[in-house]
Coordinates of C-alpha atoms and ligand atoms in Angstrom, one line a residue:
M1 CA -14.9 -37.6 -32.2
L2 CA -18.1 -39.2 -30.9
T3 CA -21.5 -39.7 -32.4
I4 CA -24.8 -40.1 -30.7
S5 CA -27.6 -41.7 -32.7
T6 CA -31.2 -42.4 -31.9
T7 CA -34.1 -44.1 -33.6
V8 CA -36.8 -42.4 -31.4
R9 CA -39.6 -41.1 -33.6
P10 CA -39.2 -38.4 -34.8
A11 CA -35.5 -39.0 -34.5
T12 CA -34.7 -35.3 -35.2
D13 CA -36.0 -34.6 -31.6
L14 CA -32.5 -35.4 -30.7
G15 CA -31.8 -31.8 -31.6
F16 CA -34.1 -30.6 -28.9
L17 CA -32.6 -33.0 -26.3
L18 CA -29.1 -31.9 -27.1
H19 CA -30.1 -28.2 -27.5
K20 CA -28.4 -28.2 -30.9
H21 CA -30.2 -27.6 -34.1
P22 CA -29.7 -30.5 -36.6
D23 CA -29.5 -28.0 -39.6
R24 CA -26.4 -26.2 -38.4
V25 CA -22.8 -26.8 -37.7
Q26 CA -22.0 -25.1 -34.5
E27 CA -18.6 -24.3 -33.0
F28 CA -17.6 -24.0 -29.4
G29 CA -14.2 -22.6 -28.6
Q30 CA -12.3 -24.5 -26.0
S31 CA -9.1 -23.4 -24.3
Y32 CA -7.3 -26.2 -26.1
G33 CA -9.1 -26.3 -29.5
T34 CA -12.5 -26.1 -31.2
A35 CA -15.5 -28.4 -30.6
R36 CA -18.0 -28.7 -33.4
V37 CA -21.4 -30.3 -33.3
F38 CA -23.0 -31.3 -36.5
Y39 CA -25.5 -33.9 -37.7
P40 CA -24.2 -36.4 -40.4
E41 CA -27.8 -37.6 -40.7
A42 CA -31.1 -36.1 -39.5
G43 CA -34.1 -38.0 -40.6
E44 CA -37.4 -39.0 -39.0
E45 CA -36.2 -42.5 -38.4
R46 CA -32.7 -42.0 -37.4
C47 CA -30.7 -39.0 -36.4
T48 CA -27.0 -38.7 -35.5
A49 CA -25.3 -35.9 -33.8
A50 CA -21.5 -35.8 -33.9
L51 CA -19.2 -34.0 -31.5
M52 CA -15.9 -33.4 -33.1
L53 CA -13.0 -31.9 -31.2
D54 CA -10.1 -30.4 -33.0
V55 CA -7.3 -30.2 -30.4
D56 CA -4.7 -27.5 -31.2
P57 CA -1.6 -28.7 -29.4
V58 CA -0.2 -25.2 -29.2
R59 CA -3.3 -23.8 -27.6
L60 CA -3.4 -26.9 -25.3
V61 CA 0.0 -25.9 -24.0
R62 CA -0.8 -22.3 -23.7
S63 CA -4.0 -23.0 -21.9
R64 CA -2.0 -24.5 -19.1
G65 CA -0.3 -22.4 -16.6
R66 CA 3.4 -22.1 -16.5
S67 CA 5.2 -24.8 -14.6
T68 CA 2.4 -27.3 -14.8
P69 CA 3.3 -30.9 -15.2
D70 CA 1.1 -31.1 -18.2
Y71 CA 3.6 -29.1 -20.2
A72 CA 4.8 -32.5 -21.2
L73 CA 1.9 -32.5 -23.6
G74 CA 3.6 -29.9 -25.7
Q75 CA 6.9 -31.5 -25.5
Y76 CA 6.0 -34.8 -26.8
V77 CA 4.0 -36.2 -29.6
N78 CA 0.8 -37.2 -28.0
D79 CA -2.5 -38.7 -29.0
R80 CA -4.7 -35.9 -27.8
P81 CA -5.5 -34.6 -31.3
Y82 CA -6.4 -38.0 -32.6
A83 CA -8.2 -39.9 -29.9
A84 CA -11.2 -39.4 -27.8
S85 CA -10.0 -38.6 -24.3
S86 CA -10.5 -36.6 -21.2
L87 CA -10.4 -33.6 -23.4
L88 CA -13.4 -34.8 -25.3
A89 CA -15.2 -35.4 -22.0
V90 CA -14.5 -31.8 -21.0
A91 CA -15.8 -30.6 -24.4
L92 CA -18.8 -32.8 -24.1
A93 CA -19.6 -31.4 -20.6
D94 CA -19.3 -27.9 -22.0
V95 CA -21.2 -28.3 -25.2
F96 CA -24.0 -30.4 -23.8
R97 CA -24.2 -28.7 -20.5
T98 CA -27.9 -28.4 -20.4
A99 CA -28.6 -31.8 -21.9
R100 CA -26.5 -33.3 -19.2
T101 CA -28.8 -31.9 -16.6
G102 CA -31.8 -33.7 -18.3
R103 CA -33.6 -30.4 -18.8
C104 CA -35.5 -30.0 -22.0
D105 CA -38.5 -27.6 -21.9
S106 CA -39.7 -28.5 -25.4
R107 CA -39.5 -32.3 -25.0
P108 CA -39.6 -32.9 -21.2
E109 CA -41.0 -36.4 -21.4
L110 CA -38.4 -37.5 -23.9
A111 CA -35.6 -36.1 -21.8
A112 CA -36.9 -37.8 -18.7
G113 CA -37.0 -41.4 -19.9
P114 CA -34.8 -43.9 -21.7
I115 CA -34.6 -43.7 -25.5
P116 CA -32.9 -46.0 -28.0
L117 CA -29.3 -44.7 -28.3
E118 CA -26.2 -45.7 -30.1
I119 CA -23.0 -44.0 -29.3
T120 CA -19.7 -44.6 -31.2
L121 CA -16.2 -43.5 -30.5
P122 CA -13.9 -44.5 -33.3
V123 CA -10.7 -44.1 -31.3
L124 CA -10.7 -44.3 -27.6
P125 CA -7.7 -44.8 -25.4
C126 CA -8.7 -47.7 -23.2
R127 CA -6.3 -48.7 -20.5
G128 CA -6.8 -52.3 -19.6
G129 CA -8.0 -53.1 -23.1
P130 CA -11.5 -53.7 -24.5
E131 CA -12.5 -55.7 -21.5
M132 CA -12.4 -52.6 -19.4
A133 CA -15.0 -50.9 -21.6
H134 CA -17.3 -53.8 -21.1
R135 CA -16.8 -53.8 -17.4
F136 CA -17.5 -50.1 -17.1
F137 CA -20.4 -49.7 -19.5
E138 CA -22.4 -52.9 -19.3
P139 CA -23.6 -52.5 -15.8
L140 CA -25.1 -49.2 -16.9
G141 CA -27.4 -50.9 -19.4
W142 CA -25.3 -50.7 -22.5
T143 CA -24.6 -53.4 -25.0
V144 CA -20.9 -52.8 -25.6
E145 CA -18.8 -53.5 -28.7
A146 CA -15.2 -52.7 -28.1
Q147 CA -12.7 -53.6 -30.7
A148 CA -9.0 -53.1 -30.2
V149 CA -7.4 -51.0 -32.9
P150 CA -4.3 -52.6 -34.3
L151 CA -1.1 -50.7 -33.7
D152 CA -0.4 -50.8 -37.4
E153 CA -2.5 -52.7 -39.9
G154 CA 0.6 -53.3 -42.0
F155 CA 2.3 -55.1 -39.1
P156 CA -0.2 -57.4 -37.4
E157 CA 2.6 -58.9 -35.4
W158 CA 2.9 -55.7 -33.5
G159 CA -0.4 -56.5 -31.9
D160 CA -3.0 -54.1 -30.7
S161 CA -2.7 -50.5 -29.7
R162 CA -4.2 -49.2 -26.5
Y163 CA -7.1 -47.8 -28.4
V164 CA -10.5 -49.3 -29.0
R165 CA -13.3 -48.6 -31.4
L166 CA -16.3 -48.4 -29.0
S167 CA -19.9 -48.7 -29.7
L168 CA -22.6 -48.6 -27.1
R169 CA -26.2 -49.5 -27.7
G170 CA -29.0 -49.3 -25.2
E171 CA -32.3 -47.7 -24.0
V172 CA -30.8 -45.0 -21.8
R173 CA -31.9 -41.6 -20.7
L174 CA -29.8 -39.2 -22.8
A175 CA -28.6 -37.1 -19.8
D176 CA -27.4 -40.3 -18.1
A177 CA -25.6 -41.4 -21.3
L178 CA -23.8 -38.1 -21.4
N179 CA -22.8 -38.4 -17.8
H180 CA -21.6 -41.9 -18.3
L181 CA -19.3 -40.6 -21.0
Y182 CA -18.3 -37.6 -19.1
V183 CA -17.0 -39.8 -16.2
L184 CA -15.9 -42.9 -18.1
L185 CA -14.0 -41.4 -21.0
P186 CA -11.2 -40.1 -18.7
V187 CA -11.4 -43.2 -16.6
L188 CA -10.8 -45.4 -19.6
D189 CA -8.2 -43.1 -21.0
D190 CA -6.5 -43.0 -17.6
A191 CA -3.9 -40.7 -19.1
K192 CA -1.3 -39.0 -17.1
H193 CA -2.2 -35.8 -18.7
Y194 CA -5.6 -35.1 -17.3
W195 CA -7.3 -31.9 -16.3
I196 CA -7.7 -31.7 -12.6
A197 CA -10.1 -29.0 -11.5
S198 CA -10.5 -28.0 -7.9
D199 CA -14.0 -29.2 -7.7
E200 CA -13.4 -32.5 -9.3
V201 CA -14.9 -34.5 -6.5
D202 CA -18.1 -32.5 -6.8
K203 CA -18.2 -33.0 -10.5
L204 CA -17.8 -36.7 -10.1
I205 CA -20.6 -36.9 -7.6
R206 CA -22.9 -34.8 -9.7
A207 CA -22.2 -36.6 -12.9
G208 CA -22.4 -40.0 -11.3
E209 CA -25.3 -39.4 -8.9
S210 CA -27.8 -41.6 -10.7
W211 CA -25.5 -44.5 -11.4
L212 CA -22.1 -44.5 -9.8
A213 CA -23.0 -45.6 -6.3
A214 CA -24.6 -48.8 -7.6
H215 CA -21.8 -49.6 -10.1
P216 CA -19.9 -52.7 -9.3
D217 CA -16.7 -51.0 -10.3
R218 CA -17.5 -47.8 -8.4
S219 CA -14.2 -47.8 -6.4
L220 CA -12.0 -48.4 -9.5
I221 CA -13.8 -45.7 -11.4
T222 CA -13.5 -43.3 -8.5
R223 CA -9.9 -44.1 -8.0
R224 CA -9.0 -43.7 -11.6
Y225 CA -11.1 -40.6 -11.9
L226 CA -9.5 -38.9 -8.9
G227 CA -6.3 -40.7 -8.8
R228 CA -4.7 -38.3 -11.1
R229 CA -4.4 -35.7 -8.4
R230 CA -1.8 -37.8 -6.6
A231 CA -0.3 -39.1 -9.7
L232 CA 0.1 -35.5 -11.0
A233 CA 1.8 -34.5 -7.8
R234 CA 4.2 -37.3 -8.1
T235 CA 4.8 -36.5 -11.8
A236 CA 5.4 -32.9 -11.0
F237 CA 8.0 -33.8 -8.4
A238 CA 9.6 -36.4 -10.5
R239 CA 9.8 -34.1 -13.4
L240 CA 11.4 -31.4 -11.4
A241 CA 13.9 -33.8 -9.9
E242 CA 14.8 -35.1 -13.3
L243 CA 15.0 -31.8 -15.1
G244 CA 16.5 -29.6 -12.5
D245 CA 15.3 -26.1 -12.1
D246 CA 14.8 -24.8 -15.6
V247 CA 11.6 -26.6 -16.3
E248 CA 9.8 -23.4 -17.2
E249 CA 12.2 -22.6 -20.0
D250 CA 10.6 -25.4 -21.9
L251 CA 7.5 -23.4 -22.3
E252 CA 8.5 -19.8 -22.1
P253 CA 11.0 -18.0 -24.1
P254 CA 14.2 -17.4 -22.1
V255 CA 13.7 -14.5 -19.7
E256 CA 15.8 -13.1 -17.0
E257 CA 14.3 -14.3 -13.8
D258 CA 15.3 -14.9 -10.3
P259 CA 15.0 -18.6 -9.9
A260 CA 14.4 -18.2 -6.2
A261 CA 11.1 -16.4 -7.1
D262 CA 9.8 -19.5 -8.8
P263 CA 6.5 -20.2 -7.1
G264 CA 6.5 -23.8 -8.3
P265 CA 3.6 -25.3 -10.1
T266 CA 0.8 -22.7 -9.9
A267 CA -2.7 -23.3 -8.8
D268 CA -4.2 -20.3 -10.4
A269 CA -5.2 -21.3 -13.9
P270 CA -8.2 -19.3 -15.0
S271 CA -11.3 -20.9 -13.6
S272 CA -13.1 -20.7 -16.9
E273 CA -10.7 -23.3 -18.3
P274 CA -10.8 -26.9 -17.7
A275 CA -7.2 -26.6 -16.6
G276 CA -7.6 -26.2 -13.0
E277 CA -5.9 -26.8 -9.8
L278 CA -2.6 -28.5 -9.5
P279 CA -1.2 -30.0 -6.5
A280 CA 0.0 -27.2 -4.4
V281 CA 3.7 -27.5 -4.0
P282 CA 5.1 -25.2 -1.4
A283 CA 7.9 -23.2 -2.9
G284 CA 10.2 -24.3 -0.2
E285 CA 9.9 -27.9 -1.2
L286 CA 11.2 -27.5 -4.7
P287 CA 14.9 -27.4 -3.9
A288 CA 14.5 -30.5 -1.7
V289 CA 13.7 -32.6 -4.7
S290 CA 15.9 -31.0 -7.3
A291 CA 19.0 -32.4 -8.8
G292 CA 18.6 -35.9 -7.5
E293 CA 19.3 -34.7 -4.1
A294 CA 19.3 -37.4 -1.5
P295 CA 17.2 -37.3 1.7
G296 CA 19.3 -36.0 4.5
E297 CA 21.3 -33.7 2.3
R298 CA 18.9 -30.9 2.4
D299 CA 21.1 -28.6 4.4
A300 CA 24.0 -29.1 2.2
A301 CA 25.0 -26.6 -0.4
P302 CA 22.5 -26.7 -3.3
K303 CA 23.4 -29.3 -5.9
R304 CA 23.6 -28.4 -9.5
P305 CA 20.6 -29.6 -11.4
L306 CA 21.0 -33.0 -12.9
N307 CA 20.2 -31.8 -16.4
V308 CA 23.0 -29.3 -16.2
L309 CA 25.4 -32.0 -15.0
R310 CA 24.2 -34.2 -17.8
R311 CA 24.7 -31.6 -20.5
E312 CA 28.2 -30.9 -19.2
A313 CA 29.1 -34.6 -19.1
V314 CA 28.0 -35.0 -22.7
L315 CA 29.8 -31.8 -23.8
G316 CA 32.9 -33.1 -22.0
A317 CA 32.7 -36.5 -23.7
L318 CA 32.2 -34.8 -27.1
A319 CA 35.3 -32.7 -26.5
E320 CA 37.3 -35.7 -25.6
S321 CA 36.1 -37.5 -28.7
G322 CA 37.5 -34.8 -30.9
A323 CA 34.2 -34.6 -32.8
H324 CA 33.6 -31.4 -34.8
S325 CA 30.1 -32.3 -36.1
V326 CA 27.4 -33.5 -33.8
I327 CA 23.9 -34.6 -34.2
D328 CA 21.6 -34.5 -31.2
L329 CA 19.0 -37.1 -31.7
G330 CA 15.8 -36.4 -29.7
C331 CA 17.0 -32.8 -29.0
G332 CA 13.8 -31.8 -27.2
S333 CA 13.9 -28.1 -26.5
G334 CA 17.4 -27.7 -27.8
Q335 CA 19.5 -27.0 -24.7
L336 CA 22.4 -29.2 -25.8
V337 CA 22.1 -27.8 -29.4
G338 CA 22.5 -24.3 -28.0
A339 CA 25.5 -25.3 -25.9
L340 CA 27.1 -26.9 -28.9
L341 CA 26.6 -23.8 -31.0
D342 CA 28.2 -21.7 -28.3
R343 CA 31.4 -23.6 -28.9
P344 CA 33.1 -22.8 -32.2
E345 CA 34.9 -26.1 -32.3
F346 CA 31.6 -27.7 -33.3
T347 CA 31.4 -26.6 -36.9
K348 CA 28.3 -28.6 -37.7
V349 CA 25.4 -29.1 -35.3
A350 CA 22.1 -30.8 -35.8
G351 CA 19.1 -31.2 -33.7
V352 CA 16.4 -33.8 -34.5
D353 CA 13.2 -34.5 -32.8
V354 CA 10.0 -36.4 -33.7
S355 CA 8.0 -33.7 -32.0
A356 CA 7.2 -30.7 -34.0
Q357 CA 6.2 -28.9 -30.8
A358 CA 9.6 -29.7 -29.2
L359 CA 11.3 -28.3 -32.4
A360 CA 9.1 -25.1 -32.2
I361 CA 10.2 -24.6 -28.6
A362 CA 13.8 -25.3 -29.6
A363 CA 13.6 -22.8 -32.4
R364 CA 12.3 -20.2 -30.0
R365 CA 14.8 -20.9 -27.3
L366 CA 17.7 -20.8 -29.8
R367 CA 16.2 -17.6 -31.3
L368 CA 16.5 -19.1 -34.7
D369 CA 14.7 -16.2 -36.4
R370 CA 17.3 -13.8 -35.1
M371 CA 20.3 -16.0 -35.3
P372 CA 23.4 -14.5 -37.0
D373 CA 24.1 -16.1 -40.3
R374 CA 27.5 -17.6 -39.3
R375 CA 25.8 -19.4 -36.4
R376 CA 22.8 -20.3 -38.4
E377 CA 24.9 -21.9 -41.1
R378 CA 26.3 -24.4 -38.6
L379 CA 22.9 -25.5 -37.5
R380 CA 20.4 -28.0 -38.9
L381 CA 17.1 -28.4 -37.0
F382 CA 14.7 -30.9 -38.4
Q383 CA 11.9 -33.3 -37.6
G384 CA 12.7 -37.0 -37.8
A385 CA 11.9 -40.3 -36.2
L386 CA 14.8 -42.3 -34.8
T387 CA 13.2 -45.5 -35.7
Y388 CA 13.2 -44.9 -39.4
T389 CA 16.4 -44.8 -41.5
D390 CA 17.1 -41.3 -42.5
D391 CA 20.0 -40.1 -44.7
R392 CA 20.0 -36.8 -42.8
F393 CA 21.3 -38.6 -39.7
A394 CA 24.5 -39.6 -41.4
G395 CA 27.7 -37.6 -41.8
Y396 CA 28.4 -36.5 -38.3
D397 CA 31.4 -37.3 -36.2
A398 CA 29.2 -38.0 -33.1
A399 CA 25.6 -38.6 -32.3
V400 CA 24.0 -37.9 -28.9
L401 CA 21.0 -39.6 -27.5
M402 CA 20.5 -37.8 -24.2
E403 CA 17.5 -39.2 -22.2
V404 CA 15.9 -40.5 -25.4
V405 CA 16.1 -44.3 -25.5
E406 CA 13.8 -44.7 -22.5
H407 CA 11.1 -42.9 -24.5
V408 CA 11.1 -45.6 -27.2
D409 CA 8.9 -48.6 -26.9
P410 CA 11.1 -51.7 -26.3
P411 CA 9.9 -53.5 -29.5
R412 CA 11.1 -50.4 -31.5
L413 CA 14.5 -50.2 -29.9
N414 CA 16.0 -52.6 -32.4
A415 CA 14.9 -50.2 -35.2
L416 CA 16.5 -47.3 -33.4
E417 CA 19.8 -49.2 -33.0
R418 CA 19.7 -50.1 -36.7
V419 CA 19.1 -46.5 -37.7
V420 CA 21.8 -45.0 -35.4
F421 CA 24.5 -47.6 -35.2
G422 CA 23.8 -49.5 -38.4
A423 CA 22.9 -46.8 -40.9
A424 CA 24.0 -43.4 -39.6
R425 CA 27.1 -45.0 -38.1
P426 CA 28.9 -42.0 -36.5
G427 CA 32.3 -42.5 -35.1
H428 CA 31.0 -41.8 -31.6
V429 CA 27.6 -42.2 -30.0
I430 CA 26.8 -40.9 -26.5
V431 CA 23.7 -42.3 -24.8
T432 CA 22.4 -41.2 -21.4
T433 CA 19.5 -42.7 -19.6
P434 CA 18.1 -42.8 -16.0
N435 CA 19.6 -45.4 -13.7
A436 CA 16.5 -47.1 -12.3
E437 CA 18.4 -48.3 -9.2
Y438 CA 18.8 -44.7 -8.1
N439 CA 15.0 -44.1 -8.1
V440 CA 14.7 -45.2 -4.5
R441 CA 16.5 -41.9 -3.6
Y442 CA 13.5 -40.0 -4.8
D443 CA 11.3 -40.6 -1.9
F444 CA 8.2 -39.1 -3.5
L445 CA 8.6 -41.2 -6.6
E446 CA 6.5 -44.2 -7.4
G447 CA 7.1 -45.8 -10.7
M448 CA 9.3 -44.1 -13.3
R449 CA 10.7 -40.6 -13.4
H450 CA 8.5 -39.5 -16.3
P451 CA 5.1 -40.6 -17.5
D452 CA 6.4 -41.0 -21.0
H453 CA 9.2 -43.3 -20.1
R454 CA 8.7 -46.8 -21.5
F455 CA 11.3 -48.3 -19.3
E456 CA 14.1 -47.4 -17.0
W457 CA 17.2 -49.6 -16.8
T458 CA 19.4 -50.7 -14.0
R459 CA 23.1 -50.3 -14.6
A460 CA 23.3 -54.0 -15.5
Q461 CA 20.4 -53.7 -18.0
F462 CA 21.9 -50.7 -19.7
Q463 CA 25.3 -52.3 -19.9
A464 CA 23.8 -55.5 -21.3
W465 CA 21.9 -53.5 -23.9
A466 CA 25.1 -51.6 -24.9
A467 CA 27.1 -54.8 -25.2
G468 CA 24.5 -56.2 -27.5
V469 CA 24.7 -53.0 -29.7
C470 CA 28.5 -53.3 -29.8
R471 CA 28.3 -57.0 -30.9
E472 CA 25.8 -56.3 -33.6
Y473 CA 27.2 -53.1 -35.1
G474 CA 30.9 -53.2 -34.3
Y475 CA 31.3 -50.6 -31.6
H476 CA 33.0 -50.6 -28.3
V477 CA 31.7 -48.9 -25.2
A478 CA 32.7 -47.4 -21.9
F479 CA 30.4 -46.2 -19.1
R480 CA 30.5 -43.1 -17.0
P481 CA 28.3 -41.9 -14.1
V482 CA 26.6 -38.6 -14.2
G483 CA 25.6 -36.9 -10.9
D484 CA 26.1 -38.3 -7.4
D485 CA 27.7 -41.7 -7.8
D486 CA 26.1 -43.6 -4.9
P487 CA 28.3 -46.5 -3.8
E488 CA 25.4 -48.9 -3.8
L489 CA 22.9 -47.5 -6.2
G490 CA 25.1 -45.8 -8.7
P491 CA 24.5 -42.4 -10.3
P492 CA 21.1 -40.9 -11.1
T493 CA 22.1 -40.8 -14.8
Q494 CA 24.1 -43.4 -16.6
M495 CA 26.1 -42.6 -19.7
A496 CA 27.5 -44.9 -22.4
L497 CA 30.3 -43.7 -24.7
F498 CA 30.3 -45.8 -27.9
G499 CA 33.1 -45.7 -30.4
R500 CA 33.1 -47.3 -33.7
G501 CA 35.4 -50.3 -34.1
S502 CA 36.8 -52.6 -31.5
A503 CA 38.2 -51.3 -28.3
A504 CA 41.7 -52.1 -29.5
N505 CA 41.3 -49.4 -32.2
A506 CA 39.9 -47.0 -29.7
G507 CA 41.4 -43.6 -30.0
G508 CA 42.6 -44.4 -33.5
G509 CA 40.3 -41.8 -34.9
D510 CA 38.0 -42.1 -37.8
D511 CA 37.9 -45.2 -39.9
Ligands
SAH1 N1 17.6 -34.8 -25.4 C1 16.8 -33.8 -24.7 C2 15.3 -34.3 -24.6 C3 15.0 -35.5 -23.9 S1 13.3 -35.9 -23.8 C4 17.3 -33.6 -23.3 O1 18.0 -34.3 -22.8 O2 16.9 -32.5 -22.8 C5 13.1 -37.1 -25.1 C6 13.0 -36.5 -26.5 O3 13.0 -37.5 -27.4 C7 11.7 -35.8 -26.7 O4 11.9 -34.5 -27.2 C8 10.9 -36.6 -27.7 O5 10.1 -35.9 -28.6 C9 12.1 -37.3 -28.4 N2 11.8 -38.6 -29.0 C10 11.2 -39.6 -28.4 N3 11.0 -40.6 -29.3 C11 11.6 -40.2 -30.4 C12 11.8 -40.8 -31.7 N4 11.4 -42.1 -31.9 N5 12.4 -40.1 -32.7 C13 12.8 -38.9 -32.5 N6 12.7 -38.2 -31.3 C14 12.1 -38.9 -30.3

């Protein structure tokens, strides 16, 4: 949400400037939700217009083309429904299109000059902290108040979140104010999930024409605003490399398709939507980055996708463990859960994820609604957070954390360890995570393999973490490579097999 207030007399003229009548609540459908404009106050002396955006995560996902890197939005819990972001900027541009041009036939002189304005954004993601908001808005004539929002008021020791409560006061032309917001909200947000339209450069120039060129941080603003194009390309490649070739399944119900026909990320999202162009990835390039393939190996027989190898490695380890009941913690779209259900020896299978969207995709992929009773009875699929003790996690022979720990903020890892190894305490725990050392093999990759990864461990770091867990909770551990085991770098995925009790009792079965 954002609010725009003025004390110009009469203040209700704000309605003319915004081309939105103060007496009405007006709705504007967006491809990813609904924007509403209403006036919490509309008096002679002060008038406030509010723009509130209800992001519908499901529509957000659907509004994206297939195979777009942004499908991650639907897969993960994200802040889009709760924070002002690039989505709000897109809605603002749409809803206040005319106001942004400065055109106002009924109050032309008011639209042409500065008026007293106050703009507030209760929750704005602000990369770089409150200082960044000062840096970007102050040179434009705003008095800035940016207050970091604590991560959790109950736990002040956790520190601040990346969100600020922002208030801007100044004598500014309304059209300029809207254009400042249009450019700077996504720049402050600096999210990985950002709409890129084909004419983004034009839009930046147009919205910034009266102020950007003179802004002391113009190059940082421009880089952040447009930087996403390259970042997105990298993300897309990295995602494909990590996941293998069945990325699309995450969004679409399983269909019989010729994988060779996959055109790669599409660039043809409907132009009426903010979702626009994605980096064009020539179809022929996709196999070159799949499955952790190393440079120079492109002519070799195609490798099996890393996610398939990973799943098989986990299934193999589960079989060796003799487990009959398995809980997949952070099950995502449910691929492992499906594979477990296919094997009758697994009599009880659970999938847990914190993301309702992931669970919805899992339910669809697993065809939960049409699942035969016998299979359905073996399955539990439920929402849960791995950082909170939950009785439902207990009572399984084995737990799997496949590519999950790296999504957890390091300060919360302790909580996860306590929940899994301390409270649920299954006989076996299988953990897989990327091996950061191997990342140099992805020649297009800068940074981590996925934008949501909070860290990626080297082999030594992973082993040190696992050793700590064993000491604390009385487990023993062994490690196994998954994928190409490079003599220097190790494998793309590392896997830890934990067993309860000391190594001396290993294989002794349940205690
Ligand atoms: N295990 C799946 C998905 C990996 S992606 C696979 O290998 O394909 C990571 C998953 O962990 C996501 O679905 C994400 O929603 C989930 N996740 C991240 N943090 C979590 C938490 N704290 N509690 C529960 N699930 C979490």
